[in-house]
Amino acid sequence: MPRFHLLSVIISVWLLASCSPDLPEEVAAAREDLPARLDYNTHVKPVLSDKCFACHGPDKAKQKADLRLDTPEGAYASLVESPGKVAIAPGNLNRSEVFHRILSSDPSYMMPEPSSHLSLSDREKAILIKWIEDGAVYKPHWAFVKPEIPDIPEVDNKSWVVNPIDNFV
């Protein structure tokens, strides 16, 4: 029975890996350089703010396609212009229109639209893709996030440490 269990785990991992879409070589390379854990406020929000919120942000007068990407409710909701589709399906690239549009080279489909004169770098595309894969978790503005006391890192030369702040330097 243990061999069967191991085999089923291997097959499951292979199936999951084979279901994820292929990325362009440049985006895949940029993805390799990203941190293991992305932070919404540090990594994702700056990209969305600079490249997406002008057309898909909180300003109703400038909003296109009745889509808001600045809130999870707006990003996860069914698209008005494409019923049954969503801009962002947390954890699912294939179901996320954002994923398909940021990788598209078709001017009538790609995002940002060519008329916006904005474009995403390979790193920015990789950030959005990894964030969606990781669950597309939104966080409140950093000023509203309760500070957490970090773990004090270990150091090689303990004789340099006078107080805990020295461990971070």
PDB file of C-alpha atoms in Angstrom:
ATOM      1  CA  MET A   1       0.000   0.000   0.000  1.00  0.00           C
ATOM      2  CA  PRO A   2       2.766   2.581   0.707  1.00  0.00           C
ATOM      3  CA  ARG A   3       4.079   2.209  -2.881  1.00  0.00           C
ATOM      4  CA  PHE A   4       0.600   2.917  -4.235  1.00  0.00           C
ATOM      5  CA  HIS A   5       0.332   6.018  -2.039  1.00  0.00           C
ATOM      6  CA  LEU A   6       3.728   7.297  -3.198  1.00  0.00           C
ATOM      7  CA  LEU A   7       2.811   6.660  -6.822  1.00  0.00           C
ATOM      8  CA  SER A   8      -0.491   8.515  -6.453  1.00  0.00           C
ATOM      9  CA  VAL A   9       1.297  11.502  -4.891  1.00  0.00           C
ATOM     10  CA  ILE A  10       3.817  11.595  -7.758  1.00  0.00           C
ATOM     11  CA  ILE A  11       1.044  11.406 -10.357  1.00  0.00           C
ATOM     12  CA  SER A  12      -0.938  14.152  -8.596  1.00  0.00           C
ATOM     13  CA  VAL A  13       2.061  16.492  -8.530  1.00  0.00           C
ATOM     14  CA  TRP A  14       2.775  15.770 -12.196  1.00  0.00           C
ATOM     15  CA  LEU A  15      -0.841  16.464 -13.160  1.00  0.00           C
ATOM     16  CA  LEU A  16      -0.881  19.742 -11.238  1.00  0.00           C
ATOM     17  CA  ALA A  17       2.366  20.849 -12.837  1.00  0.00           C
ATOM     18  CA  SER A  18       1.212  19.866 -16.304  1.00  0.00           C
ATOM     19  CA  CYS A  19      -2.032  21.845 -15.899  1.00  0.00           C
ATOM     20  CA  SER A  20      -0.311  25.143 -15.250  1.00  0.00           C
ATOM     21  CA  PRO A  21       0.035  27.211 -18.387  1.00  0.00           C
ATOM     22  CA  ASP A  22       3.351  27.769 -20.084  1.00  0.00           C
ATOM     23  CA  LEU A  23       4.933  31.154 -19.528  1.00  0.00           C
ATOM     24  CA  PRO A  24       7.004  33.069 -22.053  1.00  0.00           C
ATOM     25  CA  GLU A  25      10.693  32.429 -21.453  1.00  0.00           C
ATOM     26  CA  GLU A  26      11.413  35.990 -20.277  1.00  0.00           C
ATOM     27  CA  VAL A  27       8.522  35.969 -17.794  1.00  0.00           C
ATOM     28  CA  ALA A  28       9.508  32.526 -16.494  1.00  0.00           C
ATOM     29  CA  ALA A  29      13.074  33.781 -15.967  1.00  0.00           C
ATOM     30  CA  ALA A  30      11.805  36.885 -14.143  1.00  0.00           C
ATOM     31  CA  ARG A  31       9.597  34.659 -11.980  1.00  0.00           C
ATOM     32  CA  GLU A  32      12.655  32.722 -10.817  1.00  0.00           C
ATOM     33  CA  ASP A  33      14.125  35.944  -9.384  1.00  0.00           C
ATOM     34  CA  LEU A  34      11.050  36.768  -7.279  1.00  0.00           C
ATOM     35  CA  PRO A  35      10.993  36.210  -3.524  1.00  0.00           C
ATOM     36  CA  ALA A  36       9.357  33.002  -2.314  1.00  0.00           C
ATOM     37  CA  ARG A  37       6.547  35.006  -0.711  1.00  0.00           C
ATOM     38  CA  LEU A  38       5.165  38.114  -2.327  1.00  0.00           C
ATOM     39  CA  ASP A  39       3.649  40.859  -0.231  1.00  0.00           C
ATOM     40  CA  TYR A  40       0.623  42.609  -1.724  1.00  0.00           C
ATOM     41  CA  ASN A  41       1.605  46.086  -0.491  1.00  0.00           C
ATOM     42  CA  THR A  42       5.286  45.759  -1.365  1.00  0.00           C
ATOM     43  CA  HIS A  43       5.210  43.852  -4.651  1.00  0.00           C
ATOM     44  CA  VAL A  44       1.732  43.690  -6.181  1.00  0.00           C
ATOM     45  CA  LYS A  45      -0.048  46.936  -5.358  1.00  0.00           C
ATOM     46  CA  PRO A  46       2.666  49.127  -6.930  1.00  0.00           C
ATOM     47  CA  VAL A  47       2.260  47.251 -10.232  1.00  0.00           C
ATOM     48  CA  LEU A  48      -1.541  47.421 -10.142  1.00  0.00           C
ATOM     49  CA  SER A  49      -1.441  51.066  -9.088  1.00  0.00           C
ATOM     50  CA  ASP A  50       1.005  52.140 -11.809  1.00  0.00           C
ATOM     51  CA  LYS A  51      -0.352  50.068 -14.675  1.00  0.00           C
ATOM     52  CA  CYS A  52      -3.970  49.071 -13.947  1.00  0.00           C
ATOM     53  CA  PHE A  53      -5.786  51.437 -11.573  1.00  0.00           C
ATOM     54  CA  ALA A  54      -5.999  54.297 -14.102  1.00  0.00           C
ATOM     55  CA  CYS A  55      -8.634  52.264 -15.983  1.00  0.00           C
ATOM     56  CA  HIS A  56      -9.650  49.702 -13.355  1.00  0.00           C
ATOM     57  CA  GLY A  57      -9.342  51.562 -10.070  1.00  0.00           C
ATOM     58  CA  PRO A  58     -11.635  53.401  -7.672  1.00  0.00           C
ATOM     59  CA  ASP A  59     -12.418  56.379  -9.948  1.00  0.00           C
ATOM     60  CA  LYS A  60     -15.838  55.447 -11.349  1.00  0.00           C
ATOM     61  CA  ALA A  61     -15.624  58.199 -14.008  1.00  0.00           C
ATOM     62  CA  LYS A  62     -12.476  56.654 -15.529  1.00  0.00           C
ATOM     63  CA  GLN A  63     -13.342  53.013 -14.950  1.00  0.00           C
ATOM     64  CA  LYS A  64     -13.398  50.814 -18.058  1.00  0.00           C
ATOM     65  CA  ALA A  65     -15.418  47.613 -18.515  1.00  0.00           C
ATOM     66  CA  ASP A  66     -17.009  48.232 -15.097  1.00  0.00           C
ATOM     67  CA  LEU A  67     -13.983  46.457 -13.590  1.00  0.00           C
ATOM     68  CA  ARG A  68     -12.215  47.339 -10.367  1.00  0.00           C
ATOM     69  CA  LEU A  69      -8.900  45.712  -9.593  1.00  0.00           C
ATOM     70  CA  ASP A  70      -8.289  47.702  -6.408  1.00  0.00           C
ATOM     71  CA  THR A  71     -10.677  45.516  -4.369  1.00  0.00           C
ATOM     72  CA  PRO A  72     -10.980  41.743  -4.142  1.00  0.00           C
ATOM     73  CA  GLU A  73     -14.758  42.007  -4.596  1.00  0.00           C
ATOM     74  CA  GLY A  74     -14.265  43.737  -7.943  1.00  0.00           C
ATOM     75  CA  ALA A  75     -11.402  41.529  -9.125  1.00  0.00           C
ATOM     76  CA  TYR A  76     -13.060  38.210  -8.228  1.00  0.00           C
ATOM     77  CA  ALA A  77     -16.544  39.112  -9.541  1.00  0.00           C
ATOM     78  CA  SER A  78     -17.993  37.987 -12.853  1.00  0.00           C
ATOM     79  CA  LEU A  79     -16.992  40.329 -15.679  1.00  0.00           C
ATOM     80  CA  VAL A  80     -19.825  42.467 -17.045  1.00  0.00           C
ATOM     81  CA  GLU A  81     -18.512  42.302 -20.626  1.00  0.00           C
ATOM     82  CA  SER A  82     -17.641  38.576 -20.400  1.00  0.00           C
ATOM     83  CA  PRO A  83     -20.261  36.760 -18.298  1.00  0.00           C
ATOM     84  CA  GLY A  84     -18.915  33.628 -16.677  1.00  0.00           C
ATOM     85  CA  LYS A  85     -15.357  34.964 -16.649  1.00  0.00           C
ATOM     86  CA  VAL A  86     -13.510  36.723 -13.841  1.00  0.00           C
ATOM     87  CA  ALA A  87     -10.547  39.077 -13.893  1.00  0.00           C
ATOM     88  CA  ILE A  88      -8.788  37.165 -11.118  1.00  0.00           C
ATOM     89  CA  ALA A  89      -9.545  33.622  -9.987  1.00  0.00           C
ATOM     90  CA  PRO A  90      -7.318  33.170  -6.913  1.00  0.00           C
ATOM     91  CA  GLY A  91      -4.991  30.208  -7.407  1.00  0.00           C
ATOM     92  CA  ASN A  92      -6.161  29.560 -10.977  1.00  0.00           C
ATOM     93  CA  LEU A  93      -4.283  31.159 -13.856  1.00  0.00           C
ATOM     94  CA  ASN A  94      -6.350  29.496 -16.572  1.00  0.00           C
ATOM     95  CA  ARG A  95      -9.575  31.041 -15.238  1.00  0.00           C
ATOM     96  CA  SER A  96      -8.008  34.487 -14.685  1.00  0.00           C
ATOM     97  CA  GLU A  97      -8.571  36.933 -17.549  1.00  0.00           C
ATOM     98  CA  VAL A  98      -5.799  39.139 -16.170  1.00  0.00           C
ATOM     99  CA  PHE A  99      -3.302  36.327 -16.767  1.00  0.00           C
ATOM    100  CA  HIS A 100      -4.353  35.827 -20.384  1.00  0.00           C
ATOM    101  CA  ARG A 101      -4.501  39.535 -21.172  1.00  0.00           C
ATOM    102  CA  ILE A 102      -1.135  40.507 -19.696  1.00  0.00           C
ATOM    103  CA  LEU A 103       0.556  37.787 -21.773  1.00  0.00           C
ATOM    104  CA  SER A 104      -1.359  38.475 -24.987  1.00  0.00           C
ATOM    105  CA  SER A 105       0.228  40.247 -27.946  1.00  0.00           C
ATOM    106  CA  ASP A 106      -3.144  40.859 -29.641  1.00  0.00           C
ATOM    107  CA  PRO A 107      -3.699  44.653 -29.447  1.00  0.00           C
ATOM    108  CA  SER A 108      -7.479  44.219 -29.195  1.00  0.00           C
ATOM    109  CA  TYR A 109      -7.180  41.831 -26.223  1.00  0.00           C
ATOM    110  CA  MET A 110      -3.963  42.691 -24.348  1.00  0.00           C
ATOM    111  CA  MET A 111      -3.736  44.694 -21.144  1.00  0.00           C
ATOM    112  CA  PRO A 112      -2.729  47.341 -20.597  1.00  0.00           C
ATOM    113  CA  GLU A 113      -4.294  48.555 -23.839  1.00  0.00           C
ATOM    114  CA  PRO A 114      -1.731  49.925 -26.313  1.00  0.00           C
ATOM    115  CA  SER A 115      -3.631  53.249 -26.378  1.00  0.00           C
ATOM    116  CA  SER A 116      -2.775  53.719 -22.673  1.00  0.00           C
ATOM    117  CA  HIS A 117       0.938  53.906 -23.580  1.00  0.00           C
ATOM    118  CA  LEU A 118       1.589  51.684 -20.559  1.00  0.00           C
ATOM    119  CA  SER A 119       3.248  48.292 -20.641  1.00  0.00           C
ATOM    120  CA  LEU A 120       4.209  45.662 -18.124  1.00  0.00           C
ATOM    121  CA  SER A 121       7.807  44.527 -17.765  1.00  0.00           C
ATOM    122  CA  ASP A 122       8.543  40.809 -17.601  1.00  0.00           C
ATOM    123  CA  ARG A 123       9.126  41.194 -13.853  1.00  0.00           C
ATOM    124  CA  GLU A 124       5.771  42.943 -13.370  1.00  0.00           C
ATOM    125  CA  LYS A 125       4.011  40.188 -15.326  1.00  0.00           C
ATOM    126  CA  ALA A 126       5.795  37.577 -13.216  1.00  0.00           C
ATOM    127  CA  ILE A 127       4.724  39.337 -10.008  1.00  0.00           C
ATOM    128  CA  LEU A 128       1.052  39.382 -11.030  1.00  0.00           C
ATOM    129  CA  ILE A 129       1.171  35.762 -12.208  1.00  0.00           C
ATOM    130  CA  LYS A 130       2.834  34.482  -9.015  1.00  0.00           C
ATOM    131  CA  TRP A 131       0.421  36.519  -6.901  1.00  0.00           C
ATOM    132  CA  ILE A 132      -2.588  34.977  -8.669  1.00  0.00           C
ATOM    133  CA  GLU A 133      -1.089  31.479  -8.342  1.00  0.00           C
ATOM    134  CA  ASP A 134      -0.475  32.101  -4.633  1.00  0.00           C
ATOM    135  CA  GLY A 135      -4.127  33.000  -4.046  1.00  0.00           C
ATOM    136  CA  ALA A 136      -4.312  36.703  -5.024  1.00  0.00           C
ATOM    137  CA  VAL A 137      -4.626  37.861  -1.429  1.00  0.00           C
ATOM    138  CA  TYR A 138      -5.359  41.564  -1.011  1.00  0.00           C
ATOM    139  CA  LYS A 139      -4.173  43.373   2.114  1.00  0.00           C
ATOM    140  CA  PRO A 140      -5.199  46.721   3.554  1.00  0.00           C
ATOM    141  CA  HIS A 141      -2.858  49.680   3.220  1.00  0.00           C
ATOM    142  CA  TRP A 142       0.278  49.091   5.291  1.00  0.00           C
ATOM    143  CA  ALA A 143      -0.674  51.894   7.687  1.00  0.00           C
ATOM    144  CA  PHE A 144      -3.730  49.870   8.728  1.00  0.00           C
ATOM    145  CA  VAL A 145      -1.870  46.595   9.247  1.00  0.00           C
ATOM    146  CA  LYS A 146      -0.991  45.831  12.859  1.00  0.00           C
ATOM    147  CA  PRO A 147       2.796  45.655  13.266  1.00  0.00           C
ATOM    148  CA  GLU A 148       4.185  42.271  14.195  1.00  0.00           C
ATOM    149  CA  ILE A 149       7.313  41.642  16.207  1.00  0.00           C
ATOM    150  CA  PRO A 150       9.685  39.711  13.945  1.00  0.00           C
ATOM    151  CA  ASP A 151      11.731  36.743  15.052  1.00  0.00           C
ATOM    152  CA  ILE A 152      15.224  37.789  16.045  1.00  0.00           C
ATOM    153  CA  PRO A 153      17.681  36.359  13.497  1.00  0.00           C
ATOM    154  CA  GLU A 154      20.628  34.247  14.568  1.00  0.00           C
ATOM    155  CA  VAL A 155      24.116  35.641  13.993  1.00  0.00           C
ATOM    156  CA  ASP A 156      27.461  33.939  13.495  1.00  0.00           C
ATOM    157  CA  ASN A 157      29.485  36.253  15.729  1.00  0.00           C
ATOM    158  CA  LYS A 158      27.514  36.622  18.971  1.00  0.00           C
ATOM    159  CA  SER A 159      30.215  38.822  20.504  1.00  0.00           C
ATOM    160  CA  TRP A 160      29.017  41.689  18.256  1.00  0.00           C
ATOM    161  CA  VAL A 161      25.536  41.567  19.727  1.00  0.00           C
ATOM    162  CA  VAL A 162      24.932  44.103  22.511  1.00  0.00           C
ATOM    163  CA  ASN A 163      21.130  44.153  22.213  1.00  0.00           C
ATOM    164  CA  PRO A 164      18.601  42.379  19.928  1.00  0.00           C
ATOM    165  CA  ILE A 165      18.613  45.137  17.293  1.00  0.00           C
ATOM    166  CA  ASP A 166      22.222  44.206  16.500  1.00  0.00           C
ATOM    167  CA  ASN A 167      21.042  40.840  15.179  1.00  0.00           C
ATOM    168  CA  PHE A 168      19.278  42.644  12.307  1.00  0.00           C
ATOM    169  CA  VAL A 169      22.312  44.704  11.254  1.00  0.00           C
TER     170      VAL A 169
END
